[in-house]
Coordinates of C-alpha atoms in Angstrom, one line a residue:
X15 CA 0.0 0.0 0.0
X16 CA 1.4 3.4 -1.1
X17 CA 2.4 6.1 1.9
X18 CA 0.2 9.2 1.2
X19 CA 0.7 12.1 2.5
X20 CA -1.0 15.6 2.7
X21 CA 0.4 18.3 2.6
X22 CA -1.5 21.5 3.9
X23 CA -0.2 25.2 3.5
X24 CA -2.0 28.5 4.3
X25 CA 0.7 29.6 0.9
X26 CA -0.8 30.0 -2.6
X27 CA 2.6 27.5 -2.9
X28 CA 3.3 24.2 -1.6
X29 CA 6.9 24.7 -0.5
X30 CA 9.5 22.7 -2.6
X31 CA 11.9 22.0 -0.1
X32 CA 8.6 20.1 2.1
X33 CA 7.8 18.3 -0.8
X34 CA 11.3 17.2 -1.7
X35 CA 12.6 16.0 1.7
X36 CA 9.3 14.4 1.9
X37 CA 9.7 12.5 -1.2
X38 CA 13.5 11.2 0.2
X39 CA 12.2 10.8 3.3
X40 CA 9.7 7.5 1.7
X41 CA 6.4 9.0 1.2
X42 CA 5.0 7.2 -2.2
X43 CA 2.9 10.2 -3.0
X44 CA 2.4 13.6 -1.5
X45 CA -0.6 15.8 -2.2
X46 CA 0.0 19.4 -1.4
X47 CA -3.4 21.4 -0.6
X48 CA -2.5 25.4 -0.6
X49 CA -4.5 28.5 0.7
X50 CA -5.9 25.9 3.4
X51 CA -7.5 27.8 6.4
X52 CA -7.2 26.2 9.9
X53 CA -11.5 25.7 9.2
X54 CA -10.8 23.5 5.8
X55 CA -8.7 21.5 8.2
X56 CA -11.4 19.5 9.2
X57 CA -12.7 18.3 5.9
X58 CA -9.2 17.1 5.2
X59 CA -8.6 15.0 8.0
X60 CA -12.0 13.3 7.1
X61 CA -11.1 12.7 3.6
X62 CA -7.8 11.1 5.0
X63 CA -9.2 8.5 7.6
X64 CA -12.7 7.6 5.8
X65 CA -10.4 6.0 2.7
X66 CA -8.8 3.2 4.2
X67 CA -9.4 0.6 6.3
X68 CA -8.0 1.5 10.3
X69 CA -5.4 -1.2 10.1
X70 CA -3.8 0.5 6.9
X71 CA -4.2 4.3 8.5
X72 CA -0.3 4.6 9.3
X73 CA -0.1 4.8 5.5
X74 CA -1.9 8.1 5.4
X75 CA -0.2 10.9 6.7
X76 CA -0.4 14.8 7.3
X77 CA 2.3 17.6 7.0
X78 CA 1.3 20.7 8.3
X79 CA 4.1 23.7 6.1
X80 CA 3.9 27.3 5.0
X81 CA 5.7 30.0 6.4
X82 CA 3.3 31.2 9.7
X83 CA 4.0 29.1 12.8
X84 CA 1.3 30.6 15.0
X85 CA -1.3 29.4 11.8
X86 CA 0.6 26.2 11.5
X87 CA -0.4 25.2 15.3
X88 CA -3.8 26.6 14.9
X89 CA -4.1 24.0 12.0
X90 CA -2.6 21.5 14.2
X91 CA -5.2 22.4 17.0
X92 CA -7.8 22.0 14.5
X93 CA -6.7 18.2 13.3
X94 CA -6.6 17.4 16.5
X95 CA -10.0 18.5 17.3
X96 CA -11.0 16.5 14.6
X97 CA -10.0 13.5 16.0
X98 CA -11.6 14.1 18.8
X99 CA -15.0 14.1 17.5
X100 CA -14.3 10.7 16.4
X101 CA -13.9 7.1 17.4
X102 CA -10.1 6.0 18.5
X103 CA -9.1 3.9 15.5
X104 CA -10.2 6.7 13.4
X105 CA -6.7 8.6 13.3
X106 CA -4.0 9.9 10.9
X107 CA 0.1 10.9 12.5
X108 CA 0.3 14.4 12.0
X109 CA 3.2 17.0 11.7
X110 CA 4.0 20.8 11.8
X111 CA 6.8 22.6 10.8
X112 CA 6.2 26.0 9.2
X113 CA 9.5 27.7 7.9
X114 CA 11.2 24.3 9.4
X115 CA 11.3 26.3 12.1
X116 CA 10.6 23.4 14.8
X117 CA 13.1 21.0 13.0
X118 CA 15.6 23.7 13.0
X119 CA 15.0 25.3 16.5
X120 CA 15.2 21.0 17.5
X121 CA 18.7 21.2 15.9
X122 CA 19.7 24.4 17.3
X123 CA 19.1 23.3 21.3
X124 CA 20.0 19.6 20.9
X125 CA 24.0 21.5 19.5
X126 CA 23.8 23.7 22.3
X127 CA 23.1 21.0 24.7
X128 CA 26.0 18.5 23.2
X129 CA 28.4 21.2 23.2
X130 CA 27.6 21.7 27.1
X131 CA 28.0 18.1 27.5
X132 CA 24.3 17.1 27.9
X133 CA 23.8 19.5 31.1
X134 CA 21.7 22.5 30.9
X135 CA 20.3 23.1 34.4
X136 CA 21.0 25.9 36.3
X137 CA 23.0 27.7 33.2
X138 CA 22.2 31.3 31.6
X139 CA 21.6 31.5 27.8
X140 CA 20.3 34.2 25.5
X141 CA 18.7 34.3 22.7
X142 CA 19.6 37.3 20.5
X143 CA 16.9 39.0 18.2
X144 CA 14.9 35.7 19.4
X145 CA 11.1 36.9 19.0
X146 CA 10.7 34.7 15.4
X147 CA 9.6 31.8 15.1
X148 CA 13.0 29.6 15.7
X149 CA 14.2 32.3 18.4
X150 CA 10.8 31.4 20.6
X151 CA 11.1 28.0 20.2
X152 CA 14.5 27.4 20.8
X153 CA 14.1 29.6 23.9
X154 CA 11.3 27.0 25.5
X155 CA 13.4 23.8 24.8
X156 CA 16.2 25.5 26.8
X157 CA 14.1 26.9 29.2
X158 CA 12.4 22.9 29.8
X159 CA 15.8 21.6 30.2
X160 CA 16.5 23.6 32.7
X161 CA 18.1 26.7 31.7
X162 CA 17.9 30.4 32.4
X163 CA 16.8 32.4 29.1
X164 CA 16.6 35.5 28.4
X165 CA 14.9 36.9 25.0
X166 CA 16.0 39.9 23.3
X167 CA 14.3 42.7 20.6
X168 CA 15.1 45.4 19.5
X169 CA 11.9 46.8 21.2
X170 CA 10.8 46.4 24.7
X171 CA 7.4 45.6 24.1
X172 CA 7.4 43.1 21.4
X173 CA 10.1 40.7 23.5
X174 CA 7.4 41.3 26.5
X175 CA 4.6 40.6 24.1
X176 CA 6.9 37.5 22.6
X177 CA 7.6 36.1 26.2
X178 CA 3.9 36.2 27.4
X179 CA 2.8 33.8 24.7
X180 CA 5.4 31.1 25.1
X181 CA 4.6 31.5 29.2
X182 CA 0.7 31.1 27.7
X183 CA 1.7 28.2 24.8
X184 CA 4.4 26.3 26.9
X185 CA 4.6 27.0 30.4
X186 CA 8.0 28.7 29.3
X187 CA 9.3 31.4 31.6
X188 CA 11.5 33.4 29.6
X189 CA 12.9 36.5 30.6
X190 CA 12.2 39.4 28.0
X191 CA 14.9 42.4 27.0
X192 CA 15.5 45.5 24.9
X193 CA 18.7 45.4 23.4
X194 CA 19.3 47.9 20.6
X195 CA 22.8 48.7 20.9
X196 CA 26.3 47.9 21.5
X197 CA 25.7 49.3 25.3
X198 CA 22.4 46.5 25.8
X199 CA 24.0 43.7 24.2
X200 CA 27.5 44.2 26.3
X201 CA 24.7 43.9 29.4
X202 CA 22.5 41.2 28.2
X203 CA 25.7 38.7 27.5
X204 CA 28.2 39.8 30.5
X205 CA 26.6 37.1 32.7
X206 CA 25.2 34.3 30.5
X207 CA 26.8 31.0 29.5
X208 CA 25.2 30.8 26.1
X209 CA 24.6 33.4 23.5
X210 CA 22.3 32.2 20.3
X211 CA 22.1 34.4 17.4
X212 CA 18.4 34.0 15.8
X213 CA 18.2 37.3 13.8
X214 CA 17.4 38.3 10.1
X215 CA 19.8 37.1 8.0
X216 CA 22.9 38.8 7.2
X217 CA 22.9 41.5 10.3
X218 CA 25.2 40.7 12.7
X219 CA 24.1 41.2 16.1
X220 CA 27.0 40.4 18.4
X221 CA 30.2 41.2 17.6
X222 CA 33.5 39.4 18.7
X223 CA 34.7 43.3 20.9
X224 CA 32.0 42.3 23.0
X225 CA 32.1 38.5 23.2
X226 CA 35.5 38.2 24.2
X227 CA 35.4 40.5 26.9
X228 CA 33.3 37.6 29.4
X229 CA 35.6 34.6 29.5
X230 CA 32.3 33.0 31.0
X231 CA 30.4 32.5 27.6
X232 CA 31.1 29.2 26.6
X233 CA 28.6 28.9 23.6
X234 CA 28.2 30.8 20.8
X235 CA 25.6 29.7 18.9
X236 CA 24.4 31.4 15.0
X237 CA 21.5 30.0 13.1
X238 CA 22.2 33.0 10.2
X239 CA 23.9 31.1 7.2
X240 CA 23.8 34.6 5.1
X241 CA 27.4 36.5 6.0
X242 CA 28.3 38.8 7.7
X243 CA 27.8 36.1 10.4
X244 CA 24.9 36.9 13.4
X245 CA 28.1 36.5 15.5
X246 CA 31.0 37.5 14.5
X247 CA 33.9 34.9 14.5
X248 CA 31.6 32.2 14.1
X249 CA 31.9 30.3 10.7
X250 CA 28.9 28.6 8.8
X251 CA 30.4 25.3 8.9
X252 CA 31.3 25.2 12.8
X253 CA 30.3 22.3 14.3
X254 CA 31.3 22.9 18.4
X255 CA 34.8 23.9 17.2
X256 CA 36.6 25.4 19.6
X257 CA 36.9 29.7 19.5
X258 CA 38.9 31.3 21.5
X259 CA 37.9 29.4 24.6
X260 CA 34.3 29.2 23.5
X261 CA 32.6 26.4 21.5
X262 CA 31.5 27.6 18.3
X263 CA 28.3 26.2 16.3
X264 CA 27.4 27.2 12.7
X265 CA 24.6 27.5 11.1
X266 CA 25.5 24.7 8.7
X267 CA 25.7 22.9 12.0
X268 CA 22.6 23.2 12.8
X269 CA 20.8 22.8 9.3
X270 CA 22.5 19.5 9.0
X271 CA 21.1 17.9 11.9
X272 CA 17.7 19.9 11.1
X273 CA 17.6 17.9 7.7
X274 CA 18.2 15.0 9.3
X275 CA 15.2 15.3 12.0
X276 CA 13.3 16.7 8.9
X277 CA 13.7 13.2 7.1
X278 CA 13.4 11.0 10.3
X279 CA 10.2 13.0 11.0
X280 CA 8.4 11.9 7.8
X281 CA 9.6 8.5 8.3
X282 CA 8.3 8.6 11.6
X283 CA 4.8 9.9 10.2
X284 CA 4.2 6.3 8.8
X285 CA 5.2 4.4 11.8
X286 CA 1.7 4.6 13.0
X287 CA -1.7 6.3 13.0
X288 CA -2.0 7.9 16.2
X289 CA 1.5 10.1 16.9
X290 CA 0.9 14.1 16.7
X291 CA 4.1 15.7 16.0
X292 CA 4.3 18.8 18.6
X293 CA 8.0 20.3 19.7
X294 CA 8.4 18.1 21.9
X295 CA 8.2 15.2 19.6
X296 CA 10.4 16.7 17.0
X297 CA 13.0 17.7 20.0
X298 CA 13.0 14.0 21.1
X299 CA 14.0 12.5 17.5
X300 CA 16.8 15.7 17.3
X301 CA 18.3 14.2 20.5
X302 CA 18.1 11.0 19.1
X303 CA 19.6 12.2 15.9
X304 CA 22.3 14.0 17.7

């Protein structure tokens, strides 16, 4: 029996790179289904389960994509609801990952947690220009394993505004910051352990003056692949290499375990019927990627 899966999008495109990594990852045949509204989501997850039989059901799958998280999740929310409504057999493994922001957030903390040798509890980390959508995530997986985070935007209210949500979405508490210049960043670093560079790409946001004054930082972590780097001194390809006292991750790094998540995700998908993909899922297949 062929693997099907579906492939919503809120996009007036079905994103390429979803559908490619999704074909290498074994899925038979993808269907991609764009302008979807979290309401049509529904009607699709009826038109998935009411075609086979239960026993074959872990040969249907659906891959929640596009570019908005906070829509992604909604359409989640409404899949699940769905379910729900019905008997249990009656189920389909589901997935999000909007702008692979949860595969790549995944990747980010589980580099960050290897290159403090698997303990986070009790340390300090930051998350520079962190209010998108990999910035907020990675900041609740570090803040569940145990860490101290702090959030930073360029303005006061949106970090507040940022940090309310994730307390409201994930039980998260993360410590919100304005840091618009050289002055605010020097403050927000001098006593953390980890720095992580989240930010638009090709802006740098810390530079190496202000690192290597605080011989306590011990990660420096960039997601940004476009140069100049998010933190300067840290190249693309550094996978926990050694900087000056500091280990050093890339975002080449971190994209390369994200594909690999990415791929063991869909895989994962047709394992069985009754497995909803949620950050927490995707986090534990990133650690056991790692």
């Amino acid at each position: 029996m062929k693997k099907i899966l579906a492939y919503l999008s809120p996009e007036k495109y079905a994103s390429l790179f979803d559908l490619i990594v999704g074909h290498d990852a074994g899925a038979d045949v993808i269907v991609p289904y764009c302008n979807i509204t979290p309401e049509d989501v529904r009607d699709m997850v009826h038109s998935c389960i009411f075609t086979r039989h239960p026993d074959d059901l872990k040969n249907t799958a659906i891959f929640i994509g596009g570019h908005d998280v906070n829509l992604g999740e909604q359409m989640l929310d409404k899949a699940v609801e769905a379910f729900n409504e019905l008997p249990d057999f009656f189920r389909v493994s589901v997935a999000v990952d909007p702008d692979g922001a949860y595969t790549t957030a995944c990747g980010c903390a589980v580099k960050v947690k290897k290159a403090m040798e698997g303990n986070l509890q009790g340390k300090k980390a930051v998350i520079l220009a962190g209010t998108g959508p990999v910035g907020q995530r990675v900041a609740v997986l570090l803040t569940k394993e145990g860490c101290d985070v702090t959030l930073t935007s360029r303005k006061k209210g949106r970090a507040e505004q940022i940090c309310a949500l994730m307390k409201e979405k994930y039980g998260a508490d993360v410590k919100p910051m304005e840091v618009a210049d050289d002055a605010s960043t020097e403050k927000v670093v001098s006593d953390k352990d980890i720095v992580i560079a989240t930010g638009p790409e090709g802006i740098q946001v810390l530079s190496k003056s202000i690192w290597s004054k605080f011989p306590q930082l011990k990660v420096l972590a960039d997601v940004n692949a476009v140069p100049p780097a998010g933190i300067e001194g840290v190249g693309i390809q550094d996978d926990c290499k050694e900087l000056e006292g500091r280990v050093a991750i890339g975002a080449l790094a971190i994209g390369s375990l994200k594909m690999k998540v990415h791929l063991k995700l869909v895989e994962k998908l047709f394992e069985d019927n009754k497995t909803i993909f949620d950050l927490e899922e995707v986090y534990a297949i990133a650690n056991e990627m790692a």
